[in-house]
């Protein structure tokens, strides 16, 4: 084996490569420009008939996140383009056998040192300031400015499906969430399963949801449409099927949708929820909400288990007060603010 490799290496060393043709500066420029145009043309052809949700945003929050992304990319390009142009230019200009003047004393030139250290530093300062201000303005707990009252929707991540509860309309749905276009939506979210990440790319950034904890996300859609939603966090073998449709519709269509859900004939109570929460895929389902405190019970289920576990470790029985503790309204936990990437 070693001998074979040595022979192969020896033969490769004897191969005479053709000499690199010398091109004029004009021809080299045209060659680079032509290559760049070919790359752009190929990427354009490959992107036809494909969607890019992160760029084709349809909501206030997603629009601002997209603008921040493009702004940061533009600043990065200001640095990257000159660096790569100089990289290839110097590699070509000072290739083996060149006859160009070599000027090694630029490293002590104050003007050049100020230029190539000052420009990146200024870009970093501007980028940091803009990102800091924009990120805090996009706090997911911060309600959107609107004359309309936010639509309340409670979200529960299950294995492997999303449950949407409308406490005011007293309905619920699985695999689909609908809301009027232009009206803010206040999502209150938790998980009755391993940690997941709630994400509607065209409307807002992702938010992590965990069992026993409640977090929020405010979104709105500025045009009618159906937007893809998904789980952006691996939570088990079925997480890839945790997809849903976020449907933004006119107020008239939304009222009709609510009426249709109420007339579906299915009821969501504690018993039907226990069946629904079993691991597995699910088609789109609609329910009339019977258990109005269902979301709070999902939260308190983990609180009660936590308290029971602590008691068991102390080898004492749970007190009657803990065993029969009533369900109380949950409070959003500020800790979750740091979990989202909204």
Tab-separated table of C-alpha atoms in Angstrom, residues 14-329:
chain	number	residue	atom	x	y	z
A	14	UNK	CA	6.492	14.257	-12.880
A	15	UNK	CA	3.333	15.626	-14.472
A	16	UNK	CA	4.041	18.829	-16.332
A	17	UNK	CA	1.215	21.298	-15.844
A	18	UNK	CA	0.539	23.792	-18.637
A	19	UNK	CA	1.869	27.258	-18.030
A	20	UNK	CA	-0.637	29.768	-16.729
A	21	UNK	CA	-1.380	32.177	-19.551
A	22	UNK	CA	-0.550	35.786	-18.880
A	23	UNK	CA	-3.601	37.989	-19.214
A	24	UNK	CA	-3.711	41.715	-19.429
A	25	UNK	CA	-5.434	43.717	-16.706
A	26	UNK	CA	-8.398	44.426	-18.999
A	27	UNK	CA	-8.873	40.771	-19.920
A	28	UNK	CA	-8.596	39.752	-16.288
A	29	UNK	CA	-11.249	42.306	-15.287
A	30	UNK	CA	-13.635	41.107	-17.974
A	31	UNK	CA	-12.995	37.503	-16.924
A	32	UNK	CA	-13.951	38.261	-13.316
A	33	UNK	CA	-17.010	40.288	-14.309
A	34	UNK	CA	-18.139	37.561	-16.696
A	35	UNK	CA	-17.705	34.892	-14.031
A	36	UNK	CA	-19.712	36.916	-11.540
A	37	UNK	CA	-22.541	37.421	-14.045
A	38	UNK	CA	-22.638	33.683	-14.784
A	39	UNK	CA	-22.903	32.895	-11.059
A	40	UNK	CA	-25.711	35.446	-10.607
A	41	UNK	CA	-27.562	34.082	-13.663
A	42	UNK	CA	-27.319	30.482	-12.414
A	43	UNK	CA	-28.530	31.425	-8.914
A	44	UNK	CA	-31.417	33.418	-10.423
A	45	UNK	CA	-32.509	30.458	-12.574
A	46	UNK	CA	-32.301	28.070	-9.615
A	47	UNK	CA	-34.375	30.409	-7.414
A	48	UNK	CA	-37.267	30.751	-9.880
A	49	UNK	CA	-40.585	29.352	-8.594
A	50	UNK	CA	-39.147	29.108	-5.087
A	51	UNK	CA	-40.232	31.147	-2.073
A	52	UNK	CA	-37.988	32.765	0.507
A	53	UNK	CA	-40.145	33.330	3.610
A	54	UNK	CA	-37.466	35.256	5.489
A	55	UNK	CA	-37.362	37.844	2.702
A	56	UNK	CA	-40.996	37.701	1.582
A	57	UNK	CA	-42.362	38.912	4.903
A	58	UNK	CA	-45.999	39.883	5.421
A	59	UNK	CA	-46.158	41.321	8.932
A	60	UNK	CA	-44.863	44.283	10.928
A	61	UNK	CA	-42.498	42.243	13.111
A	62	UNK	CA	-41.114	40.125	10.285
A	63	UNK	CA	-40.700	43.222	8.086
A	64	UNK	CA	-38.525	44.923	10.702
A	65	UNK	CA	-36.503	41.750	11.269
A	66	UNK	CA	-35.957	41.452	7.505
A	67	UNK	CA	-34.842	45.101	7.310
A	68	UNK	CA	-32.341	44.512	10.120
A	69	UNK	CA	-31.026	41.415	8.361
A	70	UNK	CA	-30.557	43.277	5.068
A	71	UNK	CA	-28.937	46.238	6.843
A	72	UNK	CA	-26.424	43.972	8.601
A	73	UNK	CA	-25.718	42.144	5.343
A	74	UNK	CA	-25.114	45.448	3.541
A	75	UNK	CA	-22.594	46.560	6.172
A	76	UNK	CA	-20.819	43.214	5.957
A	77	UNK	CA	-20.592	43.543	2.178
A	78	UNK	CA	-18.791	46.894	2.574
A	79	UNK	CA	-15.988	45.000	4.303
A	80	UNK	CA	-16.083	41.685	2.468
A	81	UNK	CA	-16.089	42.965	-1.112
A	82	UNK	CA	-12.884	45.060	-0.813
A	83	UNK	CA	-11.168	42.270	1.134
A	84	UNK	CA	-11.846	39.640	-1.517
A	85	UNK	CA	-11.063	42.023	-4.379
A	86	UNK	CA	-7.675	42.798	-2.812
A	87	UNK	CA	-7.090	39.128	-2.042
A	88	UNK	CA	-7.420	37.992	-5.646
A	89	UNK	CA	-5.796	41.139	-7.027
A	90	UNK	CA	-2.667	40.732	-4.902
A	91	UNK	CA	-2.526	37.007	-5.574
A	92	UNK	CA	-2.553	37.707	-9.316
A	93	UNK	CA	-0.330	40.781	-9.256
A	94	UNK	CA	2.405	39.169	-7.170
A	95	UNK	CA	2.217	35.655	-8.590
A	96	UNK	CA	5.459	33.715	-9.252
A	97	UNK	CA	7.649	35.475	-11.797
A	98	UNK	CA	6.023	38.881	-11.445
A	99	UNK	CA	7.984	42.028	-12.162
A	100	UNK	CA	5.939	44.456	-10.105
A	101	UNK	CA	7.407	46.763	-7.482
A	102	UNK	CA	7.274	45.366	-3.950
A	103	UNK	CA	6.515	47.949	-1.245
A	104	UNK	CA	6.657	46.310	2.182
A	105	UNK	CA	6.617	49.547	4.199
A	106	UNK	CA	2.831	50.083	4.044
A	107	UNK	CA	2.410	48.395	7.428
A	108	UNK	CA	3.713	51.546	9.138
A	109	UNK	CA	1.768	54.041	7.037
A	110	UNK	CA	-0.539	55.947	9.417
A	111	UNK	CA	-3.038	56.854	6.735
A	112	UNK	CA	-3.522	53.290	5.490
A	113	UNK	CA	-3.547	51.896	9.045
A	114	UNK	CA	-6.304	54.377	9.961
A	115	UNK	CA	-8.294	53.409	6.871
A	116	UNK	CA	-8.279	49.623	7.202
A	117	UNK	CA	-8.784	49.650	10.966
A	118	UNK	CA	-11.104	52.643	11.172
A	119	UNK	CA	-13.670	51.558	8.580
A	120	UNK	CA	-14.385	48.099	10.104
A	121	UNK	CA	-14.467	49.618	13.592
A	122	UNK	CA	-16.998	52.245	12.497
A	123	UNK	CA	-19.130	49.548	10.851
A	124	UNK	CA	-19.096	47.412	13.988
A	125	UNK	CA	-20.110	50.362	16.164
A	126	UNK	CA	-22.995	51.307	13.855
A	127	UNK	CA	-24.134	47.672	13.522
A	128	UNK	CA	-24.029	47.143	17.295
A	129	UNK	CA	-26.045	50.303	17.995
A	130	UNK	CA	-28.710	49.549	15.384
A	131	UNK	CA	-28.998	45.889	16.474
A	132	UNK	CA	-29.286	46.836	20.143
A	133	UNK	CA	-32.069	49.369	19.542
A	134	UNK	CA	-33.975	47.203	17.047
A	135	UNK	CA	-33.749	44.033	19.133
A	136	UNK	CA	-35.202	45.763	22.202
A	137	UNK	CA	-37.967	47.343	20.131
A	138	UNK	CA	-38.883	43.823	18.940
A	139	UNK	CA	-39.471	42.496	22.454
A	140	UNK	CA	-42.017	39.665	21.939
A	141	UNK	CA	-43.840	40.720	25.106
A	142	UNK	CA	-44.346	44.221	23.737
A	143	UNK	CA	-47.874	44.739	22.302
A	144	UNK	CA	-48.128	46.095	18.778
A	145	UNK	CA	-49.452	49.596	18.276
A	146	UNK	CA	-52.996	49.362	16.922
A	147	UNK	CA	-56.480	50.762	17.408
A	148	UNK	CA	-57.844	47.210	17.480
A	149	UNK	CA	-57.894	44.978	20.518
A	150	UNK	CA	-55.409	42.079	20.143
A	151	UNK	CA	-56.912	38.685	19.407
A	152	UNK	CA	-56.075	36.296	22.254
A	153	UNK	CA	-54.789	32.893	21.156
A	154	UNK	CA	-53.287	30.310	23.514
A	155	UNK	CA	-50.832	27.873	21.976
A	156	UNK	CA	-49.865	24.455	23.365
A	157	UNK	CA	-47.062	22.429	21.773
A	158	UNK	CA	-47.894	18.727	21.798
A	159	UNK	CA	-46.160	15.635	20.438
A	160	UNK	CA	-46.258	16.351	17.473
A	161	UNK	CA	-48.887	18.936	16.752
A	162	UNK	CA	-49.874	22.485	17.691
A	163	UNK	CA	-53.081	23.209	19.617
A	164	UNK	CA	-54.569	26.704	19.326
A	165	UNK	CA	-57.126	27.796	21.917
A	166	UNK	CA	-59.335	30.855	21.465
A	167	UNK	CA	-60.524	31.643	25.041
A	168	UNK	CA	-62.774	34.533	23.970
A	169	UNK	CA	-64.451	32.693	21.088
A	170	UNK	CA	-64.439	29.432	23.095
A	171	UNK	CA	-63.100	27.383	20.222
A	172	UNK	CA	-59.885	25.505	19.503
A	173	UNK	CA	-58.072	24.146	16.478
A	174	UNK	CA	-55.191	21.828	15.688
A	175	UNK	CA	-52.840	22.388	12.759
A	176	UNK	CA	-54.438	25.698	11.834
A	177	UNK	CA	-54.660	29.168	13.346
A	178	UNK	CA	-56.816	31.885	11.810
A	179	UNK	CA	-57.052	35.598	12.532
A	180	UNK	CA	-58.260	38.807	10.865
A	181	UNK	CA	-55.709	40.571	8.660
A	182	UNK	CA	-54.407	43.788	10.186
A	183	UNK	CA	-55.530	42.902	13.716
A	184	UNK	CA	-52.756	42.202	16.249
A	185	UNK	CA	-52.614	38.687	17.618
A	186	UNK	CA	-51.319	37.990	21.110
A	187	UNK	CA	-50.043	34.425	21.318
A	188	UNK	CA	-49.668	33.041	24.854
A	189	UNK	CA	-47.646	29.864	24.572
A	190	UNK	CA	-46.497	26.847	26.514
A	191	UNK	CA	-45.607	23.209	25.896
A	192	UNK	CA	-47.098	19.939	27.080
A	193	UNK	CA	-44.200	18.093	25.481
A	194	UNK	CA	-40.435	18.514	25.092
A	195	UNK	CA	-39.224	22.019	24.316
A	196	UNK	CA	-40.302	23.308	20.912
A	197	UNK	CA	-39.866	26.475	18.931
A	198	UNK	CA	-42.926	28.265	17.537
A	199	UNK	CA	-42.169	29.933	14.212
A	200	UNK	CA	-44.127	31.624	11.427
A	201	UNK	CA	-41.219	32.911	9.272
A	202	UNK	CA	-43.274	35.379	7.209
A	203	UNK	CA	-44.861	36.970	10.287
A	204	UNK	CA	-42.349	36.834	13.170
A	205	UNK	CA	-39.231	35.202	14.543
A	206	UNK	CA	-39.188	31.979	16.509
A	207	UNK	CA	-40.019	31.664	20.199
A	208	UNK	CA	-39.108	28.694	22.381
A	209	UNK	CA	-41.885	27.114	24.456
A	210	UNK	CA	-41.305	24.896	27.494
A	211	UNK	CA	-43.532	22.881	29.786
A	212	UNK	CA	-44.563	24.626	32.983
A	213	UNK	CA	-43.675	28.035	31.565
A	214	UNK	CA	-45.652	30.610	29.633
A	215	UNK	CA	-44.352	33.117	27.114
A	216	UNK	CA	-45.818	35.549	24.611
A	217	UNK	CA	-45.495	36.640	21.018
A	218	UNK	CA	-47.280	39.523	19.308
A	219	UNK	CA	-47.724	39.383	15.538
A	220	UNK	CA	-49.911	40.835	12.818
A	221	UNK	CA	-50.323	40.161	9.112
A	222	UNK	CA	-50.615	43.025	6.642
A	223	UNK	CA	-52.074	40.995	3.765
A	224	UNK	CA	-54.489	38.116	3.332
A	225	UNK	CA	-52.819	34.768	2.875
A	226	UNK	CA	-51.847	31.413	4.297
A	227	UNK	CA	-48.440	31.347	5.915
A	228	UNK	CA	-46.479	28.272	6.900
A	229	UNK	CA	-45.790	27.654	10.566
A	230	UNK	CA	-43.534	25.029	12.053
A	231	UNK	CA	-41.461	23.864	14.970
A	232	UNK	CA	-37.864	25.030	14.590
A	233	UNK	CA	-36.512	22.854	17.402
A	234	UNK	CA	-35.905	19.100	17.282
A	235	UNK	CA	-38.229	17.575	19.874
A	236	UNK	CA	-38.478	13.953	18.806
A	237	UNK	CA	-38.989	11.752	15.786
A	238	UNK	CA	-42.205	13.522	14.776
A	239	UNK	CA	-41.084	17.136	15.123
A	240	UNK	CA	-40.764	17.539	11.346
A	241	UNK	CA	-44.538	17.048	11.106
A	242	UNK	CA	-45.250	19.847	13.581
A	243	UNK	CA	-46.451	22.161	10.845
A	244	UNK	CA	-49.510	24.346	10.697
A	245	UNK	CA	-51.115	27.004	8.555
A	246	UNK	CA	-51.448	30.556	9.817
A	247	UNK	CA	-54.394	31.980	7.877
A	248	UNK	CA	-54.824	35.757	7.719
A	249	UNK	CA	-58.293	36.570	6.407
A	250	UNK	CA	-60.821	39.371	6.243
A	251	UNK	CA	-62.989	40.011	9.290
A	252	UNK	CA	-66.028	38.606	7.475
A	253	UNK	CA	-64.186	35.418	6.561
A	254	UNK	CA	-62.833	35.139	10.089
A	255	UNK	CA	-66.327	35.381	11.585
A	256	UNK	CA	-67.458	32.677	9.159
A	257	UNK	CA	-64.474	30.521	10.134
A	258	UNK	CA	-65.308	30.877	13.843
A	259	UNK	CA	-68.928	29.936	13.166
A	260	UNK	CA	-67.764	26.902	11.197
A	261	UNK	CA	-65.473	25.764	14.006
A	262	UNK	CA	-68.293	26.099	16.541
A	263	UNK	CA	-70.469	23.970	14.321
A	264	UNK	CA	-67.886	21.229	13.879
A	265	UNK	CA	-69.580	19.098	16.519
A	266	UNK	CA	-66.382	18.190	18.368
A	267	UNK	CA	-65.819	19.326	21.937
A	268	UNK	CA	-62.511	19.899	23.680
A	269	UNK	CA	-62.534	19.051	27.357
A	270	UNK	CA	-60.058	17.364	29.687
A	271	UNK	CA	-60.930	13.883	28.404
A	272	UNK	CA	-60.616	14.693	24.687
A	273	UNK	CA	-57.460	16.682	25.410
A	274	UNK	CA	-55.797	13.658	27.019
A	275	UNK	CA	-56.446	11.696	23.822
A	276	UNK	CA	-55.243	14.546	21.627
A	277	UNK	CA	-52.040	14.955	23.665
A	278	UNK	CA	-50.866	11.440	22.925
A	279	UNK	CA	-47.792	11.361	20.653
A	280	UNK	CA	-48.668	11.204	16.987
A	281	UNK	CA	-49.530	13.179	13.887
A	282	UNK	CA	-52.864	14.900	13.457
A	283	UNK	CA	-54.914	16.293	10.636
A	284	UNK	CA	-56.519	19.720	10.942
A	285	UNK	CA	-59.114	19.571	13.725
A	286	UNK	CA	-61.689	22.005	15.060
A	287	UNK	CA	-63.288	21.982	18.507
A	288	UNK	CA	-65.853	23.796	20.588
A	289	UNK	CA	-64.007	24.661	23.804
A	290	UNK	CA	-65.699	23.198	26.881
A	291	UNK	CA	-62.744	23.330	29.277
A	292	UNK	CA	-62.076	27.082	29.426
A	293	UNK	CA	-59.189	26.662	31.904
A	294	UNK	CA	-57.410	24.073	29.799
A	295	UNK	CA	-54.322	26.223	29.157
A	296	UNK	CA	-53.924	26.940	32.876
A	297	UNK	CA	-54.296	23.250	33.685
A	298	UNK	CA	-51.506	22.405	31.237
A	299	UNK	CA	-49.234	24.862	33.042
A	300	UNK	CA	-50.236	23.726	36.527
A	301	UNK	CA	-49.797	20.052	35.647
A	302	UNK	CA	-46.029	20.548	35.716
A	303	UNK	CA	-46.161	22.807	38.747
A	304	UNK	CA	-48.049	20.116	40.695
A	305	UNK	CA	-45.666	17.381	39.550
A	306	UNK	CA	-42.740	19.508	40.649
A	307	UNK	CA	-44.256	19.981	44.091
A	308	UNK	CA	-45.061	16.266	44.411
A	309	UNK	CA	-41.517	15.300	43.446
A	310	UNK	CA	-40.045	17.527	46.074
A	311	UNK	CA	-42.350	16.009	48.697
A	312	UNK	CA	-41.436	12.466	47.648
A	313	UNK	CA	-37.758	13.248	48.031
A	314	UNK	CA	-38.482	14.376	51.563
A	315	UNK	CA	-40.372	11.076	52.147
A	316	UNK	CA	-43.542	12.848	53.207
A	317	UNK	CA	-46.977	12.733	51.690
A	318	UNK	CA	-48.296	15.705	49.792
A	319	UNK	CA	-50.392	17.904	51.951
A	320	UNK	CA	-54.082	18.065	51.274
A	321	UNK	CA	-53.686	21.678	50.374
A	322	UNK	CA	-51.142	20.848	47.637
A	323	UNK	CA	-53.089	17.846	46.397
A	324	UNK	CA	-56.241	19.871	45.922
A	325	UNK	CA	-54.649	23.138	44.936
A	326	UNK	CA	-57.012	24.960	42.583
A	327	UNK	CA	-55.911	26.028	39.141
A	328	UNK	CA	-54.820	29.605	39.182
A	329	UNK	CA	-54.237	31.952	36.313
